[in-house]
Amino acid sequence: MWIRKLAGAALATVGAIGLGTAAVAAEPVKIGAFLSATGPASFLGEPEKKTLEMYVERLNKDGGVLGRKIELVVYDDGGAPDKAATFAKRLIQNDGVDLIIGGSTTGTSMAAIKVVEPAGVPFISLAGGIDIIDPVKKWVFKTPHTDRMAAEKVFADMKKRGLTKIAMISEDAGFGKSGHAQSLLVAPSYGIEIVADETYSPKDPDVTAQLTKIKNTAGVQAVFNFGFGQGPAVVTKNFKQLGFTVPLYQSHGVASKDFIKLAGDAAEGVRLPAAGLVVAEQLAAADPQKPVVTAFKKEYETAFKSDVSTFAGHAYDGLQMALAAIKRANSTDKAKVRDEIEKTSGYVGTGGVVSMSATDHMGLNLSAFHMVEIQKGDWKLAD
Amino acid sequence: MFAEFLQYVFAGLTSGAIYALAGLGFAIIYNASHVINFAQGEFIMIGGMSTATMVAAGIPLPVAAAAAVLVTMLVGVALEKFAVEPAKGADVTAIIIITIGASIFLRGAAQIIWDKEFHALPAFSGETPIAVLGATLMPQSVWVVGVSMVVIAALWWFFNRTLFGKAMLATSFNRLAAQLVGIGVKKVLMVSFALSAMLGAVGGIVMTPITFTNYEAGIMLGLKGFSAAVLGGLGNGLGAIVGGLVVGIAEALASGYLSSAYKDAIAFVIILFVLFFMPSGLFGKKGTDRV
Amino acid sequence: MMLSPRTGGLAALAFVVSLAPAFFPNAYFYDVAVNALFNAVVCVGLNLLIGYGGQISLGHAGFFALGAYGSAILTGTHGMSPLAALAVSAAAVGVLAFVVGRPILRLKGHYLAMATLGIGIIIHIVLKTESQITGGPDGIGVDPFTVLGLAVSGDKAWYWVGAGLLLFSVWTSLNLIDSPMGRALRAVHGSEVGAEVVGVDTGRYKVLVFTLSAVFASVVGSLFAHKNGFITPDIGSFFRSIELVTMVVLGGMASTFGAVVGAVILTLLPQMLASFEDYEAMVLGGIMMGTMIFMPKGLLPSLRAAFKRRRAAP
């Protein structure tokens, strides 16, 4: 009988030791991150994690920020929204972070917002869904272009090429779902008619059924796929396999060489909107982004011996803007830092030139988005 | 119309062949030990992942494939030696937990040994689709079905024409009698795991060029292979093969004509249907329990 | 002073549960503790089915998820009061379990496992797919739990709700085990044929305990939804079902307190391994295999047996 009491007390103690005492150290600047380094969004989360870790280490070598070291706490949510919410809670309550950069996917970001907003902690999301910042939430910001911008860029390109009747095939969750909704919203203003509309699940290994239905719809002149990670690679492969001859468009959810590797030859000729980072060498010399993206690309590729992706860039931009805000606020007081993030203006990052405001917590416009085409396994500017 | 139907059938045959191999693996182990090996799906994953990483490191495909099959067979034998054998005589619940635990363990190990990324293999003979009566067939699908048929034929020959194969069959009919006749039942058990691992690995290797592989690839495949085995009648090899094809084609047709969102549910709806109305499956015999 | 195991154990549990918060350095601990308490309640119910009833359910997370989503949708879209939504969901899950249980529980062993697995997965897939109603894989927000205008909010409040619920369910379970139904169940577990020969209506009792454990899961699911404020279909996944079974089996089948211990350990484990989450799956799998091979009766009964042996030795 007493063994039960003993077991209970022992468990509580082990639990306490295991979770660690809450760090109340005033010294280091604590930045928390929850990223999808594993799971279907791993080629978003993994480069984000590597980027954050590399730059924090480098900055600490150079003396940190405001004379204090930066402490980075990273958790892997595996792409699962409920895990993301739990980690966000843990970062805020247990690890006592000053600011959060994270949420590789729209799903994980939206889940974390429910924790971050009531707690009053600045959160810079690395995901694409427009719902993250529209309607504007006090504590939430984001670095990547929105899905609506991707749709607009793609539709503009389609209109230029005279493709007006198209089919959509999108993921039924998160970014893909949100992007699909945005596409339906903006298509009419570009004169685009969506004649076939299919969905698939992010972990589906095969979408030939959906693509077959699209193939059998008359008058389809192009196909637009909204998703990220493995899904679009499967779509692209099946697309080629079924012998489609019309163009395939993707969103910026695939702006990584991992996509090209997975999709193989099938990726040839695919068009997508991407941040200037992936076509750094091809940017005009006068483009203000050129020096920034060229430098980042070189640093990333030297350090990790793998190709840079826009996702790494999103994390880099998030970190830089956060630290700049902390410097301007001259403290880590959450409210002050939040105000300074909102005042970010003219920041030249890998995603574009960022100018935020009280009503715009992203700060990018369409000019920062370039249409690229995949040729010979590499990105080619097609603006 | 017909072209569309044919397209779905091709997709169904391809995945059906993989389920058939997995189901056959379940059947072989079940026959030898009355254990349902929930880690069967992981054999498929290990076969695919090993091959993909070896090929990416520059090893030629045939060598990588052979090595991957060997590695998987070793894992299968290790599983038998360290997880199943020590649990001799434990009740059904315990054994189920053990194999489920093994599958989780293998998945975790895969995360660490390899990584969490998706991996692809180049198609064995190119990716030019073959046009058949209005539908397109990938050469790799032909490989999948072809290799499966060869493997199954080889197994048939093994079980019916070699002494050890016949000994394994004897063990599945009546273990005690087999022991009395001098058949090394322990060896039979080990070989059954090795064979199932081989089946899984082969399936994984031929399938990876079509759908990618990653450390989680085994879960659904294993479960659907299990439903194939149950549909065919647990323990019946031919039943497992037929079951696999039925599940694969049913899935593809339902996904095309009804709703692609419920594709994964089909396999489980089939299982429930079978279990409620034909508990011994399509080809199984009615079992008897000793009181 | 030898208290009967029932009152003694219950008192010890109440003691531990009341004292534990003193060790919590920050609010996050409460959150984890609440999850542990909730898991423990589900496991107490599941233990009745697995440990005493001798059946297996590889799909129990499905009932949990149905309770959660039932509450979420009824309070959100239909404006029902949380208490009513909880009751309605529990009743619906109970009916579902009863209807499904009759044919399923006629099966045995692997077939039963497979059938419960199928049910769990189908529930999971439906929740993921019917996004119009459930919000799909992105999940759905849940209103806070209010009773007569008072909202239960904050992890501290939920901790005491969870603790109370746990004590109540343990008490219920202990009473059930000693009741005629409990004895019938134990007879079924020992030998189904034997029980039938003695005149026990095995079918009826099996379905009853299946339904009861499903209702346990549903009630906890509803409360979990309100506590979390946000749920996704993954709370009903195959992995979650396995976790629940492992908790029961680890702590000790046929041991109510064992189920509680198992739940607490396996809820804390991922938290402690969060920095090593690479190894989490291996550790979990290893525990599952190790326990079943070396301590097939589970943690608590094995410890109890070892303890008894030491006491008995002169």
JSON list of C-alpha atoms in Angstrom, two decimals, chain A residues 40 43 169 171 200-207 225-238 250 254 259 262, chain B residues 118 212:
[
{"chain": "A", "resi": 40, "resn": "PRO", "atom": "CA", "xyz": [5.21, 15.40, -44.59]},
{"chain": "A", "resi": 43, "resn": "PHE", "atom": "CA", "xyz": [11.54, 19.72, -46.47]},
{"chain": "A", "resi": 169, "resn": "ILE", "atom": "CA", "xyz": [-6.05, 19.76, -57.67]},
{"chain": "A", "resi": 171, "resn": "GLU", "atom": "CA", "xyz": [-4.50, 19.24, -50.70]},
{"chain": "A", "resi": 200, "resn": "TYR", "atom": "CA", "xyz": [-6.25, 14.71, -52.24]},
{"chain": "A", "resi": 201, "resn": "SER", "atom": "CA", "xyz": [-4.85, 14.01, -48.80]},
{"chain": "A", "resi": 202, "resn": "PRO", "atom": "CA", "xyz": [-1.28, 15.12, -48.02]},
{"chain": "A", "resi": 203, "resn": "LYS", "atom": "CA", "xyz": [-0.12, 11.58, -47.31]},
{"chain": "A", "resi": 204, "resn": "ASP", "atom": "CA", "xyz": [-1.73, 10.04, -50.40]},
{"chain": "A", "resi": 205, "resn": "PRO", "atom": "CA", "xyz": [0.85, 7.99, -52.29]},
{"chain": "A", "resi": 206, "resn": "ASP", "atom": "CA", "xyz": [-1.16, 8.06, -55.51]},
{"chain": "A", "resi": 207, "resn": "VAL", "atom": "CA", "xyz": [-3.53, 10.56, -57.13]},
{"chain": "A", "resi": 225, "resn": "ASN", "atom": "CA", "xyz": [-1.72, 22.16, -57.84]},
{"chain": "A", "resi": 226, "resn": "PHE", "atom": "CA", "xyz": [-1.82, 23.69, -54.37]},
{"chain": "A", "resi": 227, "resn": "GLY", "atom": "CA", "xyz": [0.15, 21.91, -51.71]},
{"chain": "A", "resi": 228, "resn": "PHE", "atom": "CA", "xyz": [3.58, 21.40, -50.21]},
{"chain": "A", "resi": 229, "resn": "GLY", "atom": "CA", "xyz": [5.96, 18.58, -49.45]},
{"chain": "A", "resi": 230, "resn": "GLN", "atom": "CA", "xyz": [5.41, 15.07, -50.77]},
{"chain": "A", "resi": 231, "resn": "GLY", "atom": "CA", "xyz": [1.90, 15.64, -52.17]},
{"chain": "A", "resi": 232, "resn": "PRO", "atom": "CA", "xyz": [2.83, 17.89, -55.12]},
{"chain": "A", "resi": 233, "resn": "ALA", "atom": "CA", "xyz": [5.71, 15.55, -56.02]},
{"chain": "A", "resi": 234, "resn": "VAL", "atom": "CA", "xyz": [3.24, 12.66, -56.28]},
{"chain": "A", "resi": 235, "resn": "VAL", "atom": "CA", "xyz": [0.86, 14.83, -58.30]},
{"chain": "A", "resi": 236, "resn": "THR", "atom": "CA", "xyz": [3.65, 15.84, -60.66]},
{"chain": "A", "resi": 237, "resn": "LYS", "atom": "CA", "xyz": [4.80, 12.26, -61.20]},
{"chain": "A", "resi": 238, "resn": "ASN", "atom": "CA", "xyz": [1.29, 10.95, -61.78]},
{"chain": "A", "resi": 250, "resn": "GLN", "atom": "CA", "xyz": [2.57, 24.65, -58.57]},
{"chain": "A", "resi": 254, "resn": "VAL", "atom": "CA", "xyz": [7.44, 23.36, -53.57]},
{"chain": "A", "resi": 259, "resn": "PHE", "atom": "CA", "xyz": [10.75, 18.71, -54.82]},
{"chain": "A", "resi": 262, "resn": "LEU", "atom": "CA", "xyz": [11.47, 13.64, -55.72]},
{"chain": "B", "resi": 118, "resn": "PHE", "atom": "CA", "xyz": [11.07, 11.07, -48.56]},
{"chain": "B", "resi": 212, "resn": "PHE", "atom": "CA", "xyz": [7.98, 7.47, -52.55]}
]
